[in-house]
Coordinates of C-alpha atoms and ligand atoms in Angstrom, one line a residue:
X5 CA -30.7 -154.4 113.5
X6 CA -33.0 -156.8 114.7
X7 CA -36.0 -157.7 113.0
X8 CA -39.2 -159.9 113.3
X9 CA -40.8 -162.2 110.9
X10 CA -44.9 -161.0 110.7
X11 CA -47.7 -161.9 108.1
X12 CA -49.1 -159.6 105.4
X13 CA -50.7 -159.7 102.3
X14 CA -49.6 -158.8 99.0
X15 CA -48.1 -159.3 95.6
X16 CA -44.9 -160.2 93.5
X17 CA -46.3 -158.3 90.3
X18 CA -48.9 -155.9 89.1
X19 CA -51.1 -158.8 87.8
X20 CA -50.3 -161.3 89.9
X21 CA -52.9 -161.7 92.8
X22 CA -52.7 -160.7 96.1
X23 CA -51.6 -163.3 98.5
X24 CA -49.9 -164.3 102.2
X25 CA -46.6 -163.0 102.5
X26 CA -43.7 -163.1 105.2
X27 CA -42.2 -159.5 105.5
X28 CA -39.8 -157.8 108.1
X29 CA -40.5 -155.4 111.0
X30 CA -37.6 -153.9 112.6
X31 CA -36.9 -154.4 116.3
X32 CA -38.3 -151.5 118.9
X33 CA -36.1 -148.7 118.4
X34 CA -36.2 -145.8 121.3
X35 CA -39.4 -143.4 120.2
X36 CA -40.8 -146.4 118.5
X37 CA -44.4 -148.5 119.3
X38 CA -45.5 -151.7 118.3
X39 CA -49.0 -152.3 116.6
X40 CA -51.4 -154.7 116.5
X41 CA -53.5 -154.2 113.5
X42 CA -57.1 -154.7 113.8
X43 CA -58.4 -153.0 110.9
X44 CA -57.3 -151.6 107.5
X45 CA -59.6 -149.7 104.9
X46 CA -58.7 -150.2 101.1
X47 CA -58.0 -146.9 99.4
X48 CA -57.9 -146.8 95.3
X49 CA -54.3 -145.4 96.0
X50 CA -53.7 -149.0 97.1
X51 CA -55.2 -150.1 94.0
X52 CA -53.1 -147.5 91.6
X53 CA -50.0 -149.0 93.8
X54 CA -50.9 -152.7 93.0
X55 CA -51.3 -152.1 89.7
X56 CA -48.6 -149.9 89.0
X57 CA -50.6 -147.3 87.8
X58 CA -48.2 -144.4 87.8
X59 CA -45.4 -146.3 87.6
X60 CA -42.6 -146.7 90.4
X61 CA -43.9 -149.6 92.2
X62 CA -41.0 -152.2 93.4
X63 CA -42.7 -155.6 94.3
X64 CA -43.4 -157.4 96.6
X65 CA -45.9 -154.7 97.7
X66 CA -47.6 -154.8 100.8
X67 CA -50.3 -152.1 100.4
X68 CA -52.7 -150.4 103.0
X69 CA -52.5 -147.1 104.9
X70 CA -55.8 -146.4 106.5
X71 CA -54.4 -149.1 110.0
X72 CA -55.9 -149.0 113.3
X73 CA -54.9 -151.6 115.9
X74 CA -53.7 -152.0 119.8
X75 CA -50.3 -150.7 120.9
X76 CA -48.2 -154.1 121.9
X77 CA -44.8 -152.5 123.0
X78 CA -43.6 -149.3 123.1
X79 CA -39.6 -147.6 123.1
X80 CA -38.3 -146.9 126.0
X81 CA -38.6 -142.7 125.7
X82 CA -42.6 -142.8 124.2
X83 CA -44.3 -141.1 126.5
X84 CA -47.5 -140.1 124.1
X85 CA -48.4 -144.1 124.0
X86 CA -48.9 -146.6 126.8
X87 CA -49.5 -150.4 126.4
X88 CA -53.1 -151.0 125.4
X89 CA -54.1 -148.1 123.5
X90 CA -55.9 -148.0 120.2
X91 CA -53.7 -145.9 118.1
X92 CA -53.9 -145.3 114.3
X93 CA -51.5 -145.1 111.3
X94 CA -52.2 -143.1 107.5
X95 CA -49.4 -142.5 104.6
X96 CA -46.9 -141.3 106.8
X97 CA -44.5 -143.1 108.3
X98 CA -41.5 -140.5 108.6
X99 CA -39.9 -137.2 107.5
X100 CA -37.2 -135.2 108.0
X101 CA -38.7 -133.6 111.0
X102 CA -36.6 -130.0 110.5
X103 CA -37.2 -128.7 106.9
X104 CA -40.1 -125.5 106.7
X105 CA -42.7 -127.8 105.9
X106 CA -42.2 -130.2 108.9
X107 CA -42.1 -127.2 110.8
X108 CA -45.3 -125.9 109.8
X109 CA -47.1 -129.7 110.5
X110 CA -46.9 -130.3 106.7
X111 CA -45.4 -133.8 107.0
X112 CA -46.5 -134.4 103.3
X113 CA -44.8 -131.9 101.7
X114 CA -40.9 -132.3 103.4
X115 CA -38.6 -130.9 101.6
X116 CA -36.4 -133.4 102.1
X117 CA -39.4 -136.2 100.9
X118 CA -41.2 -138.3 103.5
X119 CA -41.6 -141.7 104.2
X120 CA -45.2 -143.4 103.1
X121 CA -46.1 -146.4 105.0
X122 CA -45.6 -148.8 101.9
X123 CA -43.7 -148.7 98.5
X124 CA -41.1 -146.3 100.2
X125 CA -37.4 -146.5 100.7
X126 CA -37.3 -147.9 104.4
X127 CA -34.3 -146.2 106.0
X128 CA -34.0 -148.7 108.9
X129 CA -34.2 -152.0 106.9
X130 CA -33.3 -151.0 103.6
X131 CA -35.6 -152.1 100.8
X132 CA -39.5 -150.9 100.7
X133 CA -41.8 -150.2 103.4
X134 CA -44.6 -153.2 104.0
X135 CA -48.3 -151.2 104.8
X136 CA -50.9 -152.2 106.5
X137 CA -52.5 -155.4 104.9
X138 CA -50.4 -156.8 107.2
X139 CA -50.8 -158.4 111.2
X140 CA -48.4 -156.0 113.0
X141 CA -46.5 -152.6 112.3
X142 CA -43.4 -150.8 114.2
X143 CA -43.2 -147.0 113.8
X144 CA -42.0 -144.0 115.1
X145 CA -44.5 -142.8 117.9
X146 CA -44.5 -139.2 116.2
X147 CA -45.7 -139.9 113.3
X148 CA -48.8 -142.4 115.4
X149 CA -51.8 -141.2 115.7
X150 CA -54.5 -141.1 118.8
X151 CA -57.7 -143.0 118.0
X152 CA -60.4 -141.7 119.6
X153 CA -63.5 -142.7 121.0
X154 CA -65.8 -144.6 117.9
X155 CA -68.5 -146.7 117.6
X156 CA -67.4 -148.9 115.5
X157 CA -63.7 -148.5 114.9
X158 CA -63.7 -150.6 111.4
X159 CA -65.6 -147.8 110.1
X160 CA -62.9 -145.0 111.4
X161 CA -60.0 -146.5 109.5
X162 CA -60.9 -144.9 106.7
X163 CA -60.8 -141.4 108.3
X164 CA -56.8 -142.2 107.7
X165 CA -56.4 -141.1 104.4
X166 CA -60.1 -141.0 102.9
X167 CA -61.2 -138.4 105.4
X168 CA -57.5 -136.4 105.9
X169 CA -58.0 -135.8 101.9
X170 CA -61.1 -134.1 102.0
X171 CA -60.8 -132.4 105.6
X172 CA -57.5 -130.5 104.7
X173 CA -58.9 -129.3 101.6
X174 CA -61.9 -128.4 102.8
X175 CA -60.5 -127.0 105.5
X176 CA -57.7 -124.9 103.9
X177 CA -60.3 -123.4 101.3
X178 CA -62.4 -122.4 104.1
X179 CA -65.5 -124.6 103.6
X180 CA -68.1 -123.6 106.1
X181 CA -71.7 -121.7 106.4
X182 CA -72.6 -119.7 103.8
X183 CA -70.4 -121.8 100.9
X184 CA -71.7 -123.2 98.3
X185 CA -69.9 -126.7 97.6
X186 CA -69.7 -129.5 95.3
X187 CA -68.0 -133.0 94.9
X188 CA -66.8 -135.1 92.5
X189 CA -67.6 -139.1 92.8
X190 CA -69.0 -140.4 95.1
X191 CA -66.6 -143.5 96.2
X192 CA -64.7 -143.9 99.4
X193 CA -63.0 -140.2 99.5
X194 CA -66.2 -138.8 97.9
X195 CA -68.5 -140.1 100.5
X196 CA -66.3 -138.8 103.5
X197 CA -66.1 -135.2 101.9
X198 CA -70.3 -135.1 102.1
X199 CA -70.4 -136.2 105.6
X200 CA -67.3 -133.5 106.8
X201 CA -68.6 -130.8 104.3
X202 CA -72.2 -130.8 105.5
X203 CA -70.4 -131.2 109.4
X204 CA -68.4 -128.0 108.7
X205 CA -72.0 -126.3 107.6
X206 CA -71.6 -125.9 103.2
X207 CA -74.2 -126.4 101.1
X208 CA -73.3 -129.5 99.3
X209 CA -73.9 -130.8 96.1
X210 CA -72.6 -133.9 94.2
X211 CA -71.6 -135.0 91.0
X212 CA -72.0 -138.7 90.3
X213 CA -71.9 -141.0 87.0
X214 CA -73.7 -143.8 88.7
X215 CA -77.6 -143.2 88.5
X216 CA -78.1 -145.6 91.4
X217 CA -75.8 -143.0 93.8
X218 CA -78.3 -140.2 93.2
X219 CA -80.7 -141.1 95.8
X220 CA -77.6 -142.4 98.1
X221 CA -75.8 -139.1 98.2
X222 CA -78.7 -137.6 100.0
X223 CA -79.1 -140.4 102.4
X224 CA -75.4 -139.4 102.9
X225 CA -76.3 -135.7 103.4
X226 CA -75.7 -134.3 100.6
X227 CA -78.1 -131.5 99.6
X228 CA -78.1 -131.6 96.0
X229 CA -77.0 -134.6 93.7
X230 CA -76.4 -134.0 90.0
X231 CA -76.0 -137.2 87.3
X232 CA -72.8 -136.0 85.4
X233 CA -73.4 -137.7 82.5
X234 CA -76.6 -135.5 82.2
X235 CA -75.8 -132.5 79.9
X236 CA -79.0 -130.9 81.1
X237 CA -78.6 -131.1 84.8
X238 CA -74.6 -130.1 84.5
X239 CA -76.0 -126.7 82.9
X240 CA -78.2 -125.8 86.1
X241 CA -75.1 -126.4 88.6
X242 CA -73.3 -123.1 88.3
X243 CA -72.1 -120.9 90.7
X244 CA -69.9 -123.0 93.4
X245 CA -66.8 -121.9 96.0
X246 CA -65.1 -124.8 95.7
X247 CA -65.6 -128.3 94.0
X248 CA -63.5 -130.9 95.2
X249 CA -62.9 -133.6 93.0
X250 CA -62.1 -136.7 93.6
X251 CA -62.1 -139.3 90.3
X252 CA -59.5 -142.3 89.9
X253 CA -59.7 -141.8 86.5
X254 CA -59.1 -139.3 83.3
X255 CA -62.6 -137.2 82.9
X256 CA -63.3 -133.6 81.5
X257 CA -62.7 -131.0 84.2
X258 CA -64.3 -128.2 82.0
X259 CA -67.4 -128.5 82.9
X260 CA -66.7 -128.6 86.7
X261 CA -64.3 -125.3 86.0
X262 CA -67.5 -123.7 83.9
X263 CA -69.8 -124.4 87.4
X264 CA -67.7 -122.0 89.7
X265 CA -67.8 -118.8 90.9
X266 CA -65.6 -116.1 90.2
X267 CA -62.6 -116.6 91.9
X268 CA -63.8 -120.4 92.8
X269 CA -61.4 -123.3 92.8
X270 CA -61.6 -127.0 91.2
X271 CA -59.2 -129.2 93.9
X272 CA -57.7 -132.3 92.7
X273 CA -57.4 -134.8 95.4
X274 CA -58.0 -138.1 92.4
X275 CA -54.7 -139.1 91.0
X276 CA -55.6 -140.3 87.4
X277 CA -52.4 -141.4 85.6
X278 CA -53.5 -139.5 82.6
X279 CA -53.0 -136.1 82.1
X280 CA -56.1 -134.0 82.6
X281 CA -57.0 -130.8 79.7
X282 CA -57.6 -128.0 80.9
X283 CA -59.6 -125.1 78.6
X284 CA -57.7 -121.5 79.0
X285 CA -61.0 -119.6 79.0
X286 CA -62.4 -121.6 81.5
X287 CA -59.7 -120.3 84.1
X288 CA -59.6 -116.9 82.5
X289 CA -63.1 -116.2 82.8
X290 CA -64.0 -115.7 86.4
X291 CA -60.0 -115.5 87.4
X292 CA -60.8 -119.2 88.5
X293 CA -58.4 -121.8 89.9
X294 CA -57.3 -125.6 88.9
X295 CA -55.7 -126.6 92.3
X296 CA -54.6 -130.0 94.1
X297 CA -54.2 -131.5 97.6
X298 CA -52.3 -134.4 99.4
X299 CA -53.4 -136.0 102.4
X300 CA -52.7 -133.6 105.4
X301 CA -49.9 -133.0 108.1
X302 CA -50.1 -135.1 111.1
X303 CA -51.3 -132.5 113.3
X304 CA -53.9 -131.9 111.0
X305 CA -54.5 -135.8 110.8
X306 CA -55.1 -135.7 115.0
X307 CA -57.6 -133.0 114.9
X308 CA -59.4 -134.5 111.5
X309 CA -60.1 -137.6 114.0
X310 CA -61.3 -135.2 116.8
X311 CA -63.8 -133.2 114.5
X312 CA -65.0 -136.8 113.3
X313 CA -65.3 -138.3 116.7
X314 CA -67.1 -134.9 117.3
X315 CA -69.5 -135.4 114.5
X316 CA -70.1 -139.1 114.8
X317 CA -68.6 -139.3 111.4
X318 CA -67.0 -142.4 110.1
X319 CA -67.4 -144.3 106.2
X320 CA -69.9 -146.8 105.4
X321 CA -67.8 -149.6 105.0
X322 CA -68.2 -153.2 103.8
X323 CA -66.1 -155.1 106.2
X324 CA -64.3 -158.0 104.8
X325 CA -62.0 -160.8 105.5
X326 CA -58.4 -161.2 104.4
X327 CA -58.8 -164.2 101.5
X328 CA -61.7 -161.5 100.1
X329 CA -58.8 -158.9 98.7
X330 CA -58.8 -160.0 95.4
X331 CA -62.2 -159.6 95.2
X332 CA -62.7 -156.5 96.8
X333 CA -59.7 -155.1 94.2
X334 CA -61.8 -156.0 91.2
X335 CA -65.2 -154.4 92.8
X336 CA -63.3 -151.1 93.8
X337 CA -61.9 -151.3 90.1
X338 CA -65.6 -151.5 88.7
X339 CA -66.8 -148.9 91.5
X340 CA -68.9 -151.6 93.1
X341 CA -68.5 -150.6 96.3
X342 CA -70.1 -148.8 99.6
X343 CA -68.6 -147.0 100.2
X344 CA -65.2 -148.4 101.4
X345 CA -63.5 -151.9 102.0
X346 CA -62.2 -152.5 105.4
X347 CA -59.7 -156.1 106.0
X348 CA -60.7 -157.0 109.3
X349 CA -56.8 -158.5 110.2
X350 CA -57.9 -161.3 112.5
X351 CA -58.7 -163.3 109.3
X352 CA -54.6 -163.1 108.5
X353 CA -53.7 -166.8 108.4
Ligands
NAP635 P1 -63.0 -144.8 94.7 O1 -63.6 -145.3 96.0 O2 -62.8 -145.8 93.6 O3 -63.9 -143.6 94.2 C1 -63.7 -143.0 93.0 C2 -65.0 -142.5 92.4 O4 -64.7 -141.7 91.2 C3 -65.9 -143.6 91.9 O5 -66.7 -144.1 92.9 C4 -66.8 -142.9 90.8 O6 -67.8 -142.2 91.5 C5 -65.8 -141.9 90.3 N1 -65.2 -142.4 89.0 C6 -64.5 -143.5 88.8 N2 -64.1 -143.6 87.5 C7 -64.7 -142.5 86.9 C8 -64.6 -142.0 85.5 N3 -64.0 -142.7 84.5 N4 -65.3 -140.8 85.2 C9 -66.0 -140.2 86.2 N5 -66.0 -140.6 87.5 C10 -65.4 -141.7 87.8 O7 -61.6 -144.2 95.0 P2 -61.1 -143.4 96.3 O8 -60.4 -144.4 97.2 O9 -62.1 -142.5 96.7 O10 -59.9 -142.6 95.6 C11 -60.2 -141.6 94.6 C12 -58.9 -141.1 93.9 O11 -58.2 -140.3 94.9 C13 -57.9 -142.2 93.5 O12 -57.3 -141.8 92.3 C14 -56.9 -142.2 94.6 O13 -55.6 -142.7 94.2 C15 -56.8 -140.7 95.0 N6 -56.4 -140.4 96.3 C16 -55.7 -139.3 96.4 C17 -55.2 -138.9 97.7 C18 -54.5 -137.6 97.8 O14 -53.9 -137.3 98.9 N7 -54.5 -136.7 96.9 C19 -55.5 -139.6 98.8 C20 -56.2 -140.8 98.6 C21 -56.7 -141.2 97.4 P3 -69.3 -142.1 90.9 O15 -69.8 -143.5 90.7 O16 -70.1 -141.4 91.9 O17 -69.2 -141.4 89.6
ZN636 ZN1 -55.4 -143.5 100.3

């Protein structure tokens, strides 16, 4: 097959820093396009990835699946792209297309196990799929998504995986007027889930460790904000639908179970590598539910961007340039961030 040579920006082992690679894109195939890439946000998954966190990483990686950019070429049977357009790119790449969950737009769940845009078997090249941090991308028009109309399209890339997380979760749970919700960290998927939980009309209350986020999360639009590591204002949140919970890291779920509703659900969208304890009572009492969530479908992606677009509703990003990786790695480690990182890819040398 034929490939091209194209920079990116990534690394030969967990510690190791990041740094300019050469990596392979394969040549146009028929329902393929081309991308340019502008922009890509910096998820913690990237971070986890990097660092090997839960294990399976092959190096060289080549992280980043939150890409926006300009379609360059297109196959010669796309008809959903033309030349020119600012199209988008999240965790999935491919799938088998036919299994029930492809059918039902639930990309993430195939049955027969999809393709994520980096650290993934590539079945055209062979090897592992290169992501975003990276200056151009080829991929199957299908699985492409329509960008549409922002402000300020740095601050949309995150709406790639940050905001799919929290919409399809807060969507399937049926967030809307009249719940009563709360979130779990406030970081880069945190922050999106106050902005489309308030759009989609809950009552929204977070749960942060970092004093100095209190009086953010309302500036965000969140109604209430609770310090977690505050035994006294823990006991006065009580009575929630759904708490969405996003943490990078292991942390007591009990309390968060002890603060629903009956029949209310704690959704993990965080992917700690540790296992988290979970108390019997506090599912038993109140016939409550520990759940999860991943990313959403690619349908479900398209319509996430509409309802943002909608909205007005994109992250609060800091934008950076490509030699400031490293640096942004350690910050996001530390949670000194706000509220996402976004590698403007002009700065690729
Ligand atoms: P992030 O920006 O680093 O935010 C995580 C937030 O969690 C932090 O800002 C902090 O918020 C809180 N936190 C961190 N360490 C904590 C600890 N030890 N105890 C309590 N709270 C802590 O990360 P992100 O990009 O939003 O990603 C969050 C997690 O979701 C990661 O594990 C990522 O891999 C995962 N993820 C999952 C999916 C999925 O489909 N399921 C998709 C994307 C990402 P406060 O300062 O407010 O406490
Ligand atoms: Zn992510």
């Amino acid at each position: 097959m034929e490939t091209t040579i194209v920079k990116a920006y990534g690394t030969d082992a967990a510690e190791a820093p990041m740094q300019n690679i050469d990596i392979k894109r394969r040549g146009l195939l028929a329902n393929d396009v081309e991308i340019d890439i502008l922009y890509c946000g910096i998820c913690h998954s990237d971070l986890h990835a990097v660092h090997n966190d839960w294990g399976g990483t092959t190096y060289p990686i080549v992280p980043g699946h939150e890409i926006v950019g300009k379609i360059t070429k297109i196959g010669s049977e796309v008809t959903k792209f033309k030349v020119g357009d600012i199209a988008a790119i999240g965790c999935i790449v491919d799938s088998c297309g036919h299994c029930h969950q492809c059918n039902e737009g639930e990309e993430q769940f195939c049955e027969e196990g999809w393709t994520v845009v980096f650290n993934s078997p590539d079945k055209h090249l062979g090897g592992m799929t290169y992501g975003g941090f990276s200056e151009r991308i080829v991929a199957d028009a299908n699985y492409v998504l329509k960008m549409p109309d922002f402000d300020d399209l740095a601050a949309a890339a995150p709406l790639l995986c940050a905001g799919i997380t929290v919409y399809s979760p807060l969507k399937h749970w049926k967030v809307g007027p009249g719940k009563k919700v709360g979130i779990i960290g406030i970081g880069g998927l945190g922050h999106m889930a106050i902005k489309i939980a308030k759009a989609m009309g809950a009552e929204v209350t977070v749960f942060t460790t970092s004093e100095a986020k209190v009086a953010d999360a309302k500036r965000l639009g969140a109604d209430f904000a609770i310090l977690s590591k505050d035994p006294a204002q823990m006991k006065t949140a009580r009575g929630f639908d759904m708490i969405l919970d996003t943490v990078s890291a292991k942390h007591d779920v009990n309390t968060y179970l002890q603060a629903l509703n009956v029949d209310g659900s704690l959704v993990l969208v965080g992917l700690p590598n540790e296992p988290l304890e979970v108390g019997a009572f506090n599912v038993v009492n109140g016939r409550k539910s520990f759940s999860g969530s991943n990313i959403g479908g690619i349908a479900e992606t398209q319509e996430m961007l509409e309802f943002c677009a909608k909205h007005q509703i994109t992250a609060d990003i800091e934008l950076i340039s490509v030699p400031e990786v490293n640096e942004a790695f350690t910050r996001l480690e530390n949670g000194d961030v706000k509220y996402r990182f976004v590698i403007d890819l002009k700065t690729l040398n």
